[in-house]
């Protein structure tokens, strides 16, 4: 299995789906493939998240064509349909090649405008979606694709597996509160200062706790990232008068934060899902200043409207968190057998109808 990544979001995905696959088959050979042409990872992030480095670096115009013809991998898993990958899948002769890898694509995360993402995955062999209610919408959209070939659609994402159950004693012993920032939202400087001042107020009211501003990346990192951040929080915090000592910045990993978090606060971030999945109380705050000009607020409100997690400013300042709605959980989070279901699709792909040895292909024996 080859897992593709190029930035922090796709690397998070790759690491989590690797865990799911290992749970399903501990003997499975899994490789991490770095798509160099679209890299938006800093050296610090790569060292922090994947210290052993990638197993394979994909670069050059023919990288995916070479990968398809090499017969070295049973399947390719990705949360982004890279341009060069999509090009190969659109080639009919390549698509029906008998022993090419099965390409299974997941959504990149919370997708507020999924129709475009669905279309980009039209030629993938396997597609995993969420919430579960979106499967019907995908099939409706797919019915209009004239070039759709063999494809299976499933429910799930490695970041959206059923939440863990933490004990009351565990949560009661935790003292850390995390505000998980997002690169694009709040979109204005005033909106970001609103959130920073709110975190400062929480810190002052709870001197026995530490309120962490969890940075997505450092200010000088990821200048080529798809989501380029404006008004970084370290710069804003430096301007905040009388910032409490227990209000701090961190660039730790999400997994490290969730080990000690007693509460997670977000605005329009996918981090809300990570917090819920970890069994940690979560607040989604959408009443920040200038929210009406933020294009991500209403889509976030729609996705979370029945979750029970959307939190007013007053409740956030008083740390009044609510448990998520069970029906919303069942629709948003998939069963924990995701790895097995991925492997099942890869197996059925090998038995699909209409498989041909493409003309002119000289294929060596598959090795993995």
Coordinates of C-alpha atoms in Angstrom, one line a residue:
X1 CA 0.0 0.0 0.0
X2 CA 1.2 3.5 -0.8
X3 CA -0.1 6.5 1.1
X4 CA 0.3 9.9 -0.5
X5 CA 1.0 13.2 1.2
X6 CA 2.3 16.7 0.4
X7 CA 1.3 19.0 3.3
X8 CA 0.3 18.8 6.9
X9 CA -3.3 17.9 6.2
X10 CA -2.5 15.1 3.8
X11 CA 0.3 13.8 6.1
X12 CA -2.2 13.7 9.0
X13 CA -4.5 11.7 6.8
X14 CA -1.7 9.3 5.8
X15 CA -0.6 8.7 9.3
X16 CA -4.1 8.0 10.5
X17 CA -5.1 5.7 7.7
X18 CA -1.8 3.8 8.2
X19 CA -3.0 3.1 11.8
X20 CA -6.3 1.8 10.5
X21 CA -4.6 -0.5 8.0
X22 CA -2.2 -1.8 10.6
X23 CA -5.1 -2.6 12.9
X24 CA -6.7 -4.6 10.0
X25 CA -3.5 -6.4 8.9
X26 CA -0.4 -6.0 11.0
X27 CA 1.7 -7.8 8.4
X28 CA 0.7 -5.4 5.6
X29 CA 3.6 -3.5 3.9
X30 CA 2.8 0.2 3.9
X31 CA 4.8 2.9 2.3
X32 CA 4.6 6.7 2.6
X33 CA 4.8 8.6 -0.7
X34 CA 5.8 12.2 -0.7
X35 CA 4.4 14.2 -3.7
X36 CA 7.3 16.6 -4.0
X37 CA 5.8 18.7 -6.8
X38 CA 3.1 19.9 -4.5
X39 CA 5.0 20.0 -1.3
X40 CA 3.9 22.5 1.4
X41 CA 5.7 20.9 4.4
X42 CA 8.5 22.6 6.3
X43 CA 11.5 20.7 7.5
X44 CA 10.2 21.1 11.1
X45 CA 6.8 19.6 10.2
X46 CA 8.3 16.7 8.4
X47 CA 10.7 16.0 11.2
X48 CA 8.0 16.3 13.8
X49 CA 5.3 14.2 12.0
X50 CA 7.4 11.7 10.0
X51 CA 10.9 11.6 11.5
X52 CA 11.8 8.5 9.6
X53 CA 11.1 10.3 6.3
X54 CA 9.1 9.1 3.3
X55 CA 9.7 5.7 1.6
X56 CA 9.1 7.2 -1.8
X57 CA 9.4 10.7 -3.4
X58 CA 7.2 11.3 -6.4
X59 CA 8.4 14.1 -8.7
X60 CA 8.5 14.9 -12.4
X61 CA 5.7 14.8 -15.0
X62 CA 5.8 11.0 -15.4
X63 CA 6.0 10.0 -11.7
X64 CA 2.5 8.6 -11.5
X65 CA 2.6 7.0 -14.9
X66 CA 5.8 5.2 -13.8
X67 CA 4.2 4.3 -10.6
X68 CA 1.2 2.7 -12.4
X69 CA 3.4 0.7 -14.7
X70 CA 5.8 -0.5 -12.0
X71 CA 3.4 -2.9 -10.5
X72 CA 5.1 -2.4 -7.1
X73 CA 1.9 -1.5 -5.1
X74 CA -1.4 -3.1 -4.7
X75 CA -3.2 0.2 -3.9
X76 CA -2.6 4.0 -3.6
X77 CA -4.5 5.8 -0.9
X78 CA -4.9 9.6 -1.0
X79 CA -6.9 12.4 0.5
X80 CA -6.1 14.6 -2.5
X81 CA -6.5 13.7 -6.2
X82 CA -3.2 15.3 -7.4
X83 CA -3.3 16.7 -10.9
X84 CA -0.8 14.2 -12.2
X85 CA -2.6 11.3 -10.6
X86 CA -6.0 12.4 -12.1
X87 CA -4.3 12.7 -15.5
X88 CA -3.4 9.0 -15.4
X89 CA -6.9 7.9 -14.2
X90 CA -8.5 9.8 -17.1
X91 CA -6.5 7.7 -19.6
X92 CA -8.8 4.9 -20.6
X93 CA -6.0 2.6 -21.5
X94 CA -4.4 3.2 -18.1
X95 CA -7.7 3.0 -16.2
X96 CA -8.4 -0.5 -17.5
X97 CA -4.8 -1.8 -17.2
X98 CA -5.0 -5.2 -15.5
X99 CA -2.4 -4.9 -12.8
X100 CA -2.2 -1.2 -12.0
X101 CA -2.7 -0.1 -8.4
X102 CA -6.2 0.4 -7.1
X103 CA -6.6 4.2 -6.4
X104 CA -8.8 4.9 -3.3
X105 CA -9.5 8.5 -2.5
X106 CA -10.9 10.0 0.7
X107 CA -12.2 13.5 1.3
X108 CA -9.5 15.9 2.5
X109 CA -11.4 16.7 5.7
X110 CA -14.5 18.7 6.4
X111 CA -15.5 19.7 2.9
X112 CA -17.9 22.7 2.9
X113 CA -18.3 22.6 -0.9
X114 CA -18.1 18.9 -1.7
X115 CA -19.5 18.8 -5.2
X116 CA -16.1 19.8 -6.8
X117 CA -14.3 17.3 -4.7
X118 CA -16.8 14.6 -5.8
X119 CA -16.1 15.4 -9.4
X120 CA -12.3 15.2 -9.0
X121 CA -12.8 11.7 -7.6
X122 CA -15.0 10.5 -10.5
X123 CA -12.2 8.3 -11.9
X124 CA -11.0 6.8 -8.7
X125 CA -11.6 3.1 -8.1
X126 CA -12.7 3.6 -4.5
X127 CA -14.2 6.7 -2.8
X128 CA -14.8 7.2 0.9
X129 CA -17.2 9.9 2.0
X130 CA -18.7 11.4 5.1
X131 CA -21.1 12.2 6.6
X132 CA -23.0 9.0 5.8
X133 CA -25.9 11.0 4.4
X134 CA -23.6 12.2 1.6
X135 CA -23.3 8.8 -0.1
X136 CA -26.7 9.2 -1.7
X137 CA -25.8 12.7 -2.9
X138 CA -22.6 11.4 -4.4
X139 CA -24.4 8.7 -6.3
X140 CA -26.9 11.2 -7.6
X141 CA -24.1 13.4 -8.9
X142 CA -22.2 10.4 -10.3
X143 CA -25.2 9.3 -12.3
X144 CA -24.5 12.2 -14.7
X145 CA -20.8 11.2 -15.3
X146 CA -20.6 9.6 -18.8
X147 CA -17.1 8.3 -18.3
X148 CA -17.6 6.6 -14.9
X149 CA -16.0 3.1 -14.8
X150 CA -15.7 0.5 -12.0
X151 CA -16.0 2.3 -8.7
X152 CA -17.0 1.5 -5.2
X153 CA -18.2 4.1 -2.6
X154 CA -17.8 3.7 1.1
X155 CA -18.4 5.6 4.3
X156 CA -15.6 6.9 6.4
X157 CA -12.3 8.7 7.0
X158 CA -9.5 7.9 9.4
X159 CA -10.0 11.2 11.3
X160 CA -13.8 10.4 11.6
X161 CA -13.9 7.0 13.3
X162 CA -16.2 6.5 16.2
X163 CA -15.1 8.5 19.3
X164 CA -13.2 7.1 22.2
X165 CA -14.7 7.0 25.6
X166 CA -12.6 8.7 28.2
X167 CA -13.3 8.2 31.9
X168 CA -14.6 11.0 34.0
X169 CA -11.6 10.6 36.3
X170 CA -9.2 11.1 33.3
X171 CA -10.9 14.3 32.1
X172 CA -11.2 15.6 35.7
X173 CA -7.5 15.4 36.1
X174 CA -6.7 17.4 33.0
X175 CA -6.0 21.2 33.2
X176 CA -5.2 22.1 29.6
X177 CA -7.6 24.1 27.4
X178 CA -6.8 24.3 23.7
X179 CA -7.9 26.7 21.1
X180 CA -7.3 25.0 17.8
X181 CA -6.6 27.7 15.2
X182 CA -7.5 27.5 11.5
X183 CA -5.5 29.2 8.7
X184 CA -8.4 31.0 6.9
X185 CA -10.9 31.6 9.6
X186 CA -11.6 34.0 11.3
X187 CA -10.8 35.8 8.1
X188 CA -10.3 39.3 9.6
X189 CA -7.8 40.7 12.0
X190 CA -10.6 41.8 14.3
X191 CA -12.1 38.3 14.3
X192 CA -8.8 36.8 15.3
X193 CA -8.3 39.4 18.1
X194 CA -11.8 38.5 19.3
X195 CA -10.8 34.9 19.7
X196 CA -7.5 35.8 21.3
X197 CA -9.1 38.1 23.8
X198 CA -11.7 35.5 24.6
X199 CA -8.9 33.0 25.3
X200 CA -7.2 35.5 27.5
X201 CA -10.4 36.1 29.4
X202 CA -10.7 32.3 30.0
X203 CA -7.1 32.1 31.2
X204 CA -7.6 35.0 33.7
X205 CA -10.7 33.4 35.0
X206 CA -9.1 30.0 35.4
X207 CA -5.5 30.6 36.8
X208 CA -5.2 26.9 37.7
X209 CA -5.5 26.0 34.0
X210 CA -3.3 26.6 30.9
X211 CA -5.0 27.9 27.8
X212 CA -3.0 27.0 24.7
X213 CA -3.2 28.6 21.3
X214 CA -2.5 25.6 19.1
X215 CA -0.9 26.9 15.9
X216 CA -1.4 25.1 12.6
X217 CA 2.1 26.2 11.6
X218 CA 4.7 28.8 12.5
X219 CA 4.4 32.3 10.8
X220 CA 7.3 31.7 8.5
X221 CA 6.2 28.2 7.4
X222 CA 4.0 26.9 4.6
X223 CA 4.2 29.9 2.3
X224 CA 3.2 27.6 -0.5
X225 CA 0.3 26.0 1.4
X226 CA -3.1 25.9 -0.2
X227 CA -4.4 27.8 2.8
X228 CA -2.2 30.8 3.4
X229 CA -2.7 32.3 6.8
X230 CA -3.0 36.1 7.5
X231 CA -2.8 37.8 10.9
X232 CA -0.8 35.0 12.7
X233 CA -1.6 34.5 16.4
X234 CA 2.0 34.9 17.6
X235 CA 2.0 38.4 16.1
X236 CA -1.4 39.2 17.6
X237 CA -0.5 37.9 21.0
X238 CA 2.5 40.2 21.0
X239 CA 0.1 43.1 20.7
X240 CA -2.2 42.0 23.4
X241 CA -1.8 44.1 26.5
X242 CA -1.4 42.3 29.8
X243 CA -1.6 38.8 28.4
X244 CA -2.0 36.4 31.3
X245 CA 1.0 34.1 31.9
X246 CA -1.2 31.0 31.5
X247 CA -2.1 31.9 27.9
X248 CA 0.5 30.2 25.8
X249 CA 1.4 29.3 22.2
X250 CA 2.2 25.8 21.0
X251 CA 3.1 24.1 17.8
X252 CA 2.8 20.6 19.2
X253 CA 1.0 17.9 17.2
X254 CA -2.7 17.4 17.4
X255 CA -2.2 14.0 19.0
X256 CA 0.1 15.4 21.6
X257 CA -2.5 18.1 22.5
X258 CA -5.3 15.6 22.8
X259 CA -3.5 13.6 25.4
X260 CA -3.7 16.4 27.9
X261 CA -6.7 18.4 26.7
X262 CA -9.6 18.9 29.0
X263 CA -11.5 21.0 26.5
X264 CA -11.0 21.8 22.8
X265 CA -12.3 25.1 21.3
X266 CA -12.6 25.7 17.5
X267 CA -14.2 28.1 15.1
X268 CA -14.5 26.5 11.6
X269 CA -11.7 24.0 11.9
X270 CA -11.6 20.2 11.2
X271 CA -9.9 20.1 14.6
X272 CA -13.4 19.9 16.1
X273 CA -13.7 16.4 14.7
X274 CA -10.3 15.4 16.1
X275 CA -11.4 16.6 19.6
X276 CA -14.7 14.7 19.5
X277 CA -13.1 11.6 18.1
X278 CA -10.6 11.7 21.1
X279 CA -13.5 11.8 23.6
X280 CA -12.6 15.3 24.7
X281 CA -15.4 18.0 25.3
X282 CA -15.6 20.3 22.3
X283 CA -17.0 23.8 21.6
X284 CA -17.6 25.2 18.1
X285 CA -17.7 29.0 18.4
X286 CA -19.1 30.9 15.4
X287 CA -20.1 34.2 17.0
X288 CA -16.8 35.9 16.6
X289 CA -16.4 39.5 15.3
X290 CA -16.9 39.8 11.6
X291 CA -18.3 36.3 11.3
X292 CA -20.7 37.5 8.7
X293 CA -17.9 38.1 6.1
X294 CA -16.3 34.8 6.8
X295 CA -17.3 32.3 4.0
X296 CA -16.6 29.3 6.2
X297 CA -19.0 30.2 9.0
X298 CA -22.3 29.2 7.4
X299 CA -21.1 25.9 5.9
X300 CA -19.6 25.1 9.4
X301 CA -22.9 26.0 11.0
X302 CA -24.8 23.7 8.5
X303 CA -22.5 20.7 9.2
X304 CA -22.7 21.2 13.0
X305 CA -26.3 22.5 13.4
X306 CA -27.6 19.3 14.9
X307 CA -24.3 18.4 16.8
X308 CA -25.1 20.2 20.0
X309 CA -21.5 21.6 19.9
X310 CA -22.1 25.2 18.6
X311 CA -21.4 27.3 21.6
X312 CA -22.3 30.9 22.4
X313 CA -19.7 33.4 23.6
X314 CA -21.2 33.4 27.1
X315 CA -21.1 29.6 27.4
X316 CA -17.6 29.5 26.0
X317 CA -16.3 32.0 28.5
X318 CA -17.9 30.0 31.3
X319 CA -16.6 26.7 29.9
X320 CA -20.1 25.2 29.6
X321 CA -19.5 22.4 27.2
X322 CA -22.2 20.0 26.0
X323 CA -22.1 16.4 24.9
X324 CA -22.5 15.8 21.1
X325 CA -25.8 14.6 19.8
X326 CA -25.7 10.8 19.3
X327 CA -27.6 10.9 16.0
X328 CA -25.1 13.4 14.6
X329 CA -22.2 11.2 15.8
X330 CA -23.7 8.2 14.0
X331 CA -24.0 10.1 10.7
X332 CA -20.5 11.8 10.9
X333 CA -18.3 9.1 12.4
X334 CA -17.7 5.7 10.8
X335 CA -17.2 2.3 12.4
X336 CA -13.6 1.4 13.5
X337 CA -13.3 -1.3 10.8
X338 CA -12.3 1.2 8.2
X339 CA -9.0 -0.4 7.5
X340 CA -10.6 -3.8 6.7
X341 CA -13.2 -2.1 4.4
X342 CA -10.3 -0.4 2.5
X343 CA -8.5 -3.7 2.0
X344 CA -11.8 -5.3 0.9
X345 CA -12.1 -2.7 -1.9
X346 CA -8.5 -3.2 -3.0
X347 CA -9.2 -7.0 -3.2
X348 CA -12.4 -6.6 -5.2
X349 CA -10.6 -4.2 -7.6
X350 CA -8.3 -7.1 -8.6
X351 CA -11.4 -9.1 -9.6
X352 CA -13.2 -6.3 -11.5
X353 CA -14.5 -6.9 -15.0
X354 CA -12.9 -5.6 -18.1
X355 CA -9.2 -5.8 -17.3
X356 CA -6.7 -5.6 -20.1
X357 CA -3.0 -5.6 -20.7
X358 CA -2.6 -2.2 -22.2
X359 CA -0.8 -2.1 -25.6
X360 CA 2.9 -1.3 -25.4
X361 CA 3.1 -1.8 -21.6
X362 CA 6.2 -3.7 -20.5
X363 CA 5.3 -4.6 -16.9
X364 CA 7.8 -6.4 -14.6
X365 CA 6.4 -8.7 -11.9
X366 CA 4.6 -7.0 -9.0
X367 CA 6.9 -7.0 -5.9
X368 CA 4.6 -5.5 -3.2

